Short mmCIF file of N, CA and C in Angstrom, two decimals:
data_model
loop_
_atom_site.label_atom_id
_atom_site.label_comp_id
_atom_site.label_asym_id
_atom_site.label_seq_id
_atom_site.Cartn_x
_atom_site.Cartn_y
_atom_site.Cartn_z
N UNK A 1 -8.19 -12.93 -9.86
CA UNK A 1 -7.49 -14.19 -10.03
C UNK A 1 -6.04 -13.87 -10.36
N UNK A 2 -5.29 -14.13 -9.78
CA UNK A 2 -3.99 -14.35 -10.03
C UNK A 2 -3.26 -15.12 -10.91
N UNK A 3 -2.43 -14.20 -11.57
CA UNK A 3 -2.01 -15.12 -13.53
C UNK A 3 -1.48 -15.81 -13.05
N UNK A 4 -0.70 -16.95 -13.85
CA UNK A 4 0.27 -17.81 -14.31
C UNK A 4 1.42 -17.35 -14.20
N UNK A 5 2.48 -17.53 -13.71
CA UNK A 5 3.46 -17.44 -13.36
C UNK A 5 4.37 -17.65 -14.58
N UNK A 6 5.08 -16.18 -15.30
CA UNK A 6 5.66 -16.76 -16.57
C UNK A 6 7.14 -16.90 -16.62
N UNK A 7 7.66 -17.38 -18.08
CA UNK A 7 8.80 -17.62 -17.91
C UNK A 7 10.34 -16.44 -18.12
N UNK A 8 11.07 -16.06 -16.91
CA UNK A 8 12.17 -15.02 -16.70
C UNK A 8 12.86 -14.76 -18.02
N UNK A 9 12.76 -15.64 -18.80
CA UNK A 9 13.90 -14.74 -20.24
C UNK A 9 12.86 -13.53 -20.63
N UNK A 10 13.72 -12.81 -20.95
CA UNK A 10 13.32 -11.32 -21.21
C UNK A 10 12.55 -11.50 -22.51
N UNK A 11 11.61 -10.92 -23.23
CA UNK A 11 10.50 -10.78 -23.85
C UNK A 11 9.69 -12.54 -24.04
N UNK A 12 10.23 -13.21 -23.22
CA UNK A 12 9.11 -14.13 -22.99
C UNK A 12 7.80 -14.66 -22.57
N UNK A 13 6.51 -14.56 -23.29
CA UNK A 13 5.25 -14.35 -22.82
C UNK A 13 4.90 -15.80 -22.56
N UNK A 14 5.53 -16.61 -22.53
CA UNK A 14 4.93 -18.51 -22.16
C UNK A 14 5.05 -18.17 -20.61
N UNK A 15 4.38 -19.11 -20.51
CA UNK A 15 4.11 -19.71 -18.94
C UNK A 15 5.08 -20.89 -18.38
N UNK A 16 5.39 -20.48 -17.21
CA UNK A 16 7.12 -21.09 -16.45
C UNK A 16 5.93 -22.53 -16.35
N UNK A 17 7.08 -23.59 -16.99
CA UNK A 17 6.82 -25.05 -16.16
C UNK A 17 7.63 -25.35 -15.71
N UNK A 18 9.36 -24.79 -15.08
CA UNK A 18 10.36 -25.39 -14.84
C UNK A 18 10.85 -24.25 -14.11
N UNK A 19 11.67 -24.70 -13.07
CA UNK A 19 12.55 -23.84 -11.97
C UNK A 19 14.02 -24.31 -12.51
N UNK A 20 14.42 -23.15 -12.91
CA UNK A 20 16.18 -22.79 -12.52
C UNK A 20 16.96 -22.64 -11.28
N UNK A 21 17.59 -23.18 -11.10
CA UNK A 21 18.20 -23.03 -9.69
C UNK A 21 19.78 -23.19 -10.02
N UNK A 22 20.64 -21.65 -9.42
CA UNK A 22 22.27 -22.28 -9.82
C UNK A 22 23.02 -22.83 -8.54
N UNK A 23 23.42 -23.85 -8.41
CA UNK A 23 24.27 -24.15 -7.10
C UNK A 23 25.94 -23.62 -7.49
N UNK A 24 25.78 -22.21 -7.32
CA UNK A 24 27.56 -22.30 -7.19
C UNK A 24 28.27 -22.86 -6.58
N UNK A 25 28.27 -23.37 -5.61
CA UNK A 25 29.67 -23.81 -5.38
C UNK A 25 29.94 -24.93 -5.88
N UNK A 26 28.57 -25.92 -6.10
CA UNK A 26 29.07 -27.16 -7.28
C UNK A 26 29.23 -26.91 -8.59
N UNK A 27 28.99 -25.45 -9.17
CA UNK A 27 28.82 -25.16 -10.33
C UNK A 27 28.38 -26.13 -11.24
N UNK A 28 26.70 -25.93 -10.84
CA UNK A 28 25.93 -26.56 -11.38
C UNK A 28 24.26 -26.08 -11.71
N UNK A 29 23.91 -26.08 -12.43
CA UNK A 29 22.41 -25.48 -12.79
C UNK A 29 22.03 -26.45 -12.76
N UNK A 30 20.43 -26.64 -12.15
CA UNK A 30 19.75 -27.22 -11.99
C UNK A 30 18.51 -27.08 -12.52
N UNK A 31 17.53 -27.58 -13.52
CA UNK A 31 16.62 -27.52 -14.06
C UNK A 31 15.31 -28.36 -13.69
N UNK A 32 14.53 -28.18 -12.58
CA UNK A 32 13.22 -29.01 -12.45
C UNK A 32 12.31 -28.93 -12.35
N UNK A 33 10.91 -29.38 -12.35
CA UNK A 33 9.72 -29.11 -12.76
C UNK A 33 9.34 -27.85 -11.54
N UNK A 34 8.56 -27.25 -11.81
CA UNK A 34 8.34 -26.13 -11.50
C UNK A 34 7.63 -25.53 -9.89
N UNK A 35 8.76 -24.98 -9.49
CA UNK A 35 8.29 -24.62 -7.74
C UNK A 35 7.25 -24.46 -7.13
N UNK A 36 6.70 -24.76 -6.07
CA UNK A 36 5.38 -24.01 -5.63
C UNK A 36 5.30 -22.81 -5.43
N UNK A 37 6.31 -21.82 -4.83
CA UNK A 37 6.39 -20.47 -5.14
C UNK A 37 7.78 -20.61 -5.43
N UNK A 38 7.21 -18.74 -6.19
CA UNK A 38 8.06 -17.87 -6.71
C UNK A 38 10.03 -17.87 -5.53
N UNK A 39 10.80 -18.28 -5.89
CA UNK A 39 11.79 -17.92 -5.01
C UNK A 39 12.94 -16.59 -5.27
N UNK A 40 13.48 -15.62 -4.47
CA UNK A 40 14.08 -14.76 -5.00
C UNK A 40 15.54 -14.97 -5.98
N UNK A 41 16.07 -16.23 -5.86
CA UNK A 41 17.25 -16.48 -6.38
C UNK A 41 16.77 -17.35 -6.96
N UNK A 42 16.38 -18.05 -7.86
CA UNK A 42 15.37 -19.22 -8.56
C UNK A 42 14.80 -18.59 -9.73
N UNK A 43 14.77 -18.80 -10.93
CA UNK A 43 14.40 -18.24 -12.18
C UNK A 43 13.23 -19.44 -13.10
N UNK A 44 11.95 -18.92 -13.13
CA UNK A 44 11.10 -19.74 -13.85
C UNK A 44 11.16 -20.00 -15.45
N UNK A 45 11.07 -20.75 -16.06
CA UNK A 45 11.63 -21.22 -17.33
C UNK A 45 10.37 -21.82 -17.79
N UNK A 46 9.92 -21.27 -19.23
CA UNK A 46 8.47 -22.32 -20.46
C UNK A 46 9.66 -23.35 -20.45
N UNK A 47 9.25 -24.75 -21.00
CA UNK A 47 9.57 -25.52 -21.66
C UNK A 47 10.56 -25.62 -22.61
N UNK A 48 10.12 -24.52 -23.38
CA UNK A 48 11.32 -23.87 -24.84
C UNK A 48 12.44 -23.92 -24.03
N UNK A 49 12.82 -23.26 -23.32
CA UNK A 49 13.65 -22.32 -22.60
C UNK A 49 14.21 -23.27 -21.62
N UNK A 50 13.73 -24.55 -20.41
CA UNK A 50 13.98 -25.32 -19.63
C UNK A 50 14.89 -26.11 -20.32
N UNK A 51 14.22 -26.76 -21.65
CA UNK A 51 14.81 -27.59 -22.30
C UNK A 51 16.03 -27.54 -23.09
N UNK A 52 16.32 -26.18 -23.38
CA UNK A 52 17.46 -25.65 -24.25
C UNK A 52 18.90 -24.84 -23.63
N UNK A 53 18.07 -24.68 -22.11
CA UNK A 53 19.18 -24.17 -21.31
C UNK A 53 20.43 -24.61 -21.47
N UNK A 54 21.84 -24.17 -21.69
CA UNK A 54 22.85 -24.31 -21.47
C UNK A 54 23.78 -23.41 -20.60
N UNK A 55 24.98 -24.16 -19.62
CA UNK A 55 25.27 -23.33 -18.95
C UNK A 55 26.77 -23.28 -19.46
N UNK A 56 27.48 -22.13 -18.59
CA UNK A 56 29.03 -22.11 -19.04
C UNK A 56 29.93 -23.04 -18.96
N UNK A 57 31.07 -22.82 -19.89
CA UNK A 57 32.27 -24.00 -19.69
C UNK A 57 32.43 -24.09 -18.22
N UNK A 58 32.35 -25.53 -18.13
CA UNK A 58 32.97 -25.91 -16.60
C UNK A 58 31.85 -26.20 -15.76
N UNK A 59 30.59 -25.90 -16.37
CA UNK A 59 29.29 -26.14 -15.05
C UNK A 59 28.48 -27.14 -16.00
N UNK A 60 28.03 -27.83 -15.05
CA UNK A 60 27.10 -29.01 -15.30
C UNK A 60 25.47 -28.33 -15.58
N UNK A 61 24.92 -29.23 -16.26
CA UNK A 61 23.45 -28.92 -15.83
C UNK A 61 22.88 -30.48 -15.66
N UNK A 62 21.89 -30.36 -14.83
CA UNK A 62 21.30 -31.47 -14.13
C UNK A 62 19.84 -30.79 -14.85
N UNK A 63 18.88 -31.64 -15.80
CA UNK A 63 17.62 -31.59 -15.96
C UNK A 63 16.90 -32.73 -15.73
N UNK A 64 15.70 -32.20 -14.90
CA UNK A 64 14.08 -32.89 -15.26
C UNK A 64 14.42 -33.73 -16.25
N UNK A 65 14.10 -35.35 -16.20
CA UNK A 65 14.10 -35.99 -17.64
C UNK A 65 12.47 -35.82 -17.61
N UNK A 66 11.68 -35.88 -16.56
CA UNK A 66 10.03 -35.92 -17.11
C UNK A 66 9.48 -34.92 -17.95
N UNK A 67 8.25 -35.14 -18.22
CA UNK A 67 8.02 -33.81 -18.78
C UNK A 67 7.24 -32.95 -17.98
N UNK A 68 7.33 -31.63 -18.17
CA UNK A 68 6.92 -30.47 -17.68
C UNK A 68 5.45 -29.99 -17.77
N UNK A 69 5.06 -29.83 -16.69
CA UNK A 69 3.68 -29.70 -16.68
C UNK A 69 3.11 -28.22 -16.13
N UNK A 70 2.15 -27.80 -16.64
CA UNK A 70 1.74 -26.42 -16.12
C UNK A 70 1.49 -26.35 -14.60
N UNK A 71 1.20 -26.05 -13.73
CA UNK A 71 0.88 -26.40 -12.26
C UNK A 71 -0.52 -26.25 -12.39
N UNK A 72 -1.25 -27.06 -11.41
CA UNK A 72 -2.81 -27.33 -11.34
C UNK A 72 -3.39 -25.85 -11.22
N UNK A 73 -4.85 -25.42 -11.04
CA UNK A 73 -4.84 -24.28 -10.20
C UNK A 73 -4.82 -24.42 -8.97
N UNK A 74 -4.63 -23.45 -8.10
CA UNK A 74 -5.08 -23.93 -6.59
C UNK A 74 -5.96 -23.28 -6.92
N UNK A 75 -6.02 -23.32 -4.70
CA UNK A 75 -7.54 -22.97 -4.59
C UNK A 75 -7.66 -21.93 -4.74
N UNK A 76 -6.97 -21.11 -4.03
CA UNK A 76 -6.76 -19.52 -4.30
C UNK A 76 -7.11 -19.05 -5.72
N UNK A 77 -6.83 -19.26 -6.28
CA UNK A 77 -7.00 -19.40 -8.32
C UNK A 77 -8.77 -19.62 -8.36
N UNK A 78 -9.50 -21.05 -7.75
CA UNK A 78 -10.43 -21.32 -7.81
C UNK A 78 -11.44 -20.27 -7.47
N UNK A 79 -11.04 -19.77 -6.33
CA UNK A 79 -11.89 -19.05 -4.91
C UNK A 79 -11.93 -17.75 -5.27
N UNK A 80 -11.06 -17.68 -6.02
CA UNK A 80 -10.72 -16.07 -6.71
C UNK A 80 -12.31 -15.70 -8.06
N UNK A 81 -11.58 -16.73 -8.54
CA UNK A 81 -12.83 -16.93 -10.14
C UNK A 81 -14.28 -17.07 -9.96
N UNK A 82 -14.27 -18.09 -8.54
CA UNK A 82 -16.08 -17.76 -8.32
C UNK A 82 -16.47 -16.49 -7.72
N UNK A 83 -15.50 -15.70 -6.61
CA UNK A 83 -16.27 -14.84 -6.50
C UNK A 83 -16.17 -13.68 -7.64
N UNK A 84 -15.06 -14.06 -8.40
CA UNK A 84 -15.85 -13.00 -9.94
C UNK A 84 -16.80 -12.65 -10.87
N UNK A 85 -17.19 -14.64 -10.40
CA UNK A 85 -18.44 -14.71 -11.32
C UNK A 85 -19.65 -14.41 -10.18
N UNK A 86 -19.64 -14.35 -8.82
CA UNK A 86 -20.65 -14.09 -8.08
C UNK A 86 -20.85 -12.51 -8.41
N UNK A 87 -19.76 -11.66 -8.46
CA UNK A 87 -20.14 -10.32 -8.41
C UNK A 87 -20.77 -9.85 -9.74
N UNK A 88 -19.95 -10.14 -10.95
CA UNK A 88 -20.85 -10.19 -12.18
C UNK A 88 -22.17 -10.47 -12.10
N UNK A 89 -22.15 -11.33 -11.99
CA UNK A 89 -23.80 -12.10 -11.53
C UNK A 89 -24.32 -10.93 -11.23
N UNK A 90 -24.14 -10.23 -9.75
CA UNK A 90 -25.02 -9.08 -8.85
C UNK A 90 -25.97 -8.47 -9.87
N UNK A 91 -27.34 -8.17 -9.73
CA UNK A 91 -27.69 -7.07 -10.30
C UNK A 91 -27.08 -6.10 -9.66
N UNK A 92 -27.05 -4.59 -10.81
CA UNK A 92 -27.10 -3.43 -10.70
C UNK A 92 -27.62 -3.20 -9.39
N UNK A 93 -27.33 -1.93 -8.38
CA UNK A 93 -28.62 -1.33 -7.95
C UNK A 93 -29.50 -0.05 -8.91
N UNK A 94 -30.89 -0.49 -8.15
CA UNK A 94 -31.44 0.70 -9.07
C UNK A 94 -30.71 2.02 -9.02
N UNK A 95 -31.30 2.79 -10.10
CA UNK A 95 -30.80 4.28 -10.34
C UNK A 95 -31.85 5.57 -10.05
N UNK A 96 -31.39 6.23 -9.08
CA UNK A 96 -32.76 7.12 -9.04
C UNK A 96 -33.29 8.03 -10.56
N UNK A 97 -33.88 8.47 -10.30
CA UNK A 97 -34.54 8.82 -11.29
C UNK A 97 -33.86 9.94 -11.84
N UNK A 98 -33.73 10.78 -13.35
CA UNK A 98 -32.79 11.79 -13.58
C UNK A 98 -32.32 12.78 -12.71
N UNK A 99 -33.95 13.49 -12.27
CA UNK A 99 -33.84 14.77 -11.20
C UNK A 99 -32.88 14.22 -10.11
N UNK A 100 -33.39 13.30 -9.30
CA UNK A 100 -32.57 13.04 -7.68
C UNK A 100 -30.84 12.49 -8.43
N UNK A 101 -30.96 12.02 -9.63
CA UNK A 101 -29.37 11.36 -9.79
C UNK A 101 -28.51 13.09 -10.04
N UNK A 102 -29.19 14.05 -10.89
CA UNK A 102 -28.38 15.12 -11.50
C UNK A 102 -28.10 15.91 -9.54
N UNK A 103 -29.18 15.94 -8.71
CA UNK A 103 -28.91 16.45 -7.32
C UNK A 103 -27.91 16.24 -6.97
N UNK A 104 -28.00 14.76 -6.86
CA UNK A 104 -26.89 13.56 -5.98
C UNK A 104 -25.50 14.31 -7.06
N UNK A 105 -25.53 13.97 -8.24
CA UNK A 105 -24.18 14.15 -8.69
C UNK A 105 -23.41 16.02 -8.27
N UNK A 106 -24.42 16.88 -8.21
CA UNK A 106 -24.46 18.23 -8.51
C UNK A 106 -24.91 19.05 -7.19
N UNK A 107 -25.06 19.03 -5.77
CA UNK A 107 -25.53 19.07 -5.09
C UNK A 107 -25.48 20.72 -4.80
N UNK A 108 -26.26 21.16 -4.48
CA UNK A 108 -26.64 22.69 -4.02
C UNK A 108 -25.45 23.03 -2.97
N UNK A 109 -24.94 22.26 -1.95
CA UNK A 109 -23.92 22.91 -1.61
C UNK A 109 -22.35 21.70 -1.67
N UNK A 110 -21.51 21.85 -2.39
CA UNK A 110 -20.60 20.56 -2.84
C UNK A 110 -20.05 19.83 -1.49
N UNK A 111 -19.66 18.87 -1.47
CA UNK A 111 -19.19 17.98 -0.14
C UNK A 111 -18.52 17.73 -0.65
N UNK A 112 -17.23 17.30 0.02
CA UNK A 112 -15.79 16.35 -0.58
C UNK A 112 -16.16 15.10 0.60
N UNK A 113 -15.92 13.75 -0.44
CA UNK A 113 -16.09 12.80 0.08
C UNK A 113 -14.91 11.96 0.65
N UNK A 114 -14.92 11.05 1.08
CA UNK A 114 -13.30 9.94 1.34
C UNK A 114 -13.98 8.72 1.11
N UNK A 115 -13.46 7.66 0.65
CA UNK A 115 -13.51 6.51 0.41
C UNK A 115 -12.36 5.95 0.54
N UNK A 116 -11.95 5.25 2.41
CA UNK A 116 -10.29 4.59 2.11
C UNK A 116 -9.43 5.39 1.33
N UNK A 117 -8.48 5.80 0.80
CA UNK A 117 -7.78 6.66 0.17
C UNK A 117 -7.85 7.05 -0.91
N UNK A 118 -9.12 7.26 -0.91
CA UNK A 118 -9.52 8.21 -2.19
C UNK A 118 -10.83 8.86 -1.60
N UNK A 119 -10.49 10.05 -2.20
CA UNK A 119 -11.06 11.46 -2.01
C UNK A 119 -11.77 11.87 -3.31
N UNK A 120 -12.80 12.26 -2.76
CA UNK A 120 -14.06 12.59 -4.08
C UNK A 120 -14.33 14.48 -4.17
N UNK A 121 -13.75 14.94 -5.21
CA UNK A 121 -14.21 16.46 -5.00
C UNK A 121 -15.17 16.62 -6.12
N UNK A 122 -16.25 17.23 -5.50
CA UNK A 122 -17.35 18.19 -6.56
C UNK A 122 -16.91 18.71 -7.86
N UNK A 123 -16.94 18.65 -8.87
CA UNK A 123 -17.28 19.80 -9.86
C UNK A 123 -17.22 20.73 -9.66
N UNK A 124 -16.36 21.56 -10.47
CA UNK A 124 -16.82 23.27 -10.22
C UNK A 124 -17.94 23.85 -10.94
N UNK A 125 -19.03 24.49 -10.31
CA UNK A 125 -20.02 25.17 -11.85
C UNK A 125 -19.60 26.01 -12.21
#
């Protein structure tokens, strides 16, 4: 599942309800309820932080008068969480029994395995 999207001031652990946006050439910051995505020039802001913003002599700020709301989850968020709880759910598979598991782990002659980009090497005895 994919977190919450938090807010850009530096050691800030709240969660963004508000988008920053600066329009230079009107020299003006813009403060409003909070984007559907992430944008590269666009800075996410908690509440604390939306609400208290001030910008430099000479620039306006334009805020949100509503209030700020967390964003719903989507689905993605949703679709994510059930299949977490589907795999939890899974039983185990069984485990062979000590002898065949110590084989399997320890094998009489070692194999190096691949799994997608990862590589499995034997033990040395």
């Amino acid at each position: 599942m994919r977190s919450p999207r938090r807010c850009s001031r530096n050691g800030c652990p709240r969660q963004a309800v508000a988008t920053l946006t600066y329009v230079y050439n009107e020299s003006t910051a813009v403060v409003g309820p909070l984007a559907a995505f992430a944008e590269p020039h666009t800075y996410d802001l908690c509440e604390q932080h939306a609400r208290s913003l001030t910008a430099p002599r000479g620039w306006n700020v334009v805020r949100h008068e509503g209030e700020f709301e967390p964003p719903p989850p989507s689905a993605d968020d949703l679709v994510a969480l059930a299949e977490a709880v589907r795999e939890a759910a899974r039983p185990a598979p069984p485990r062979p029994p000590d002898d065949q598991h110590h084989q399997q782990q320890y094998p009489q002659h070692p194999q190096t395995g691949r799994r997608g980009h990862l590589r499995v090497i034997p033990p040395n005895h």
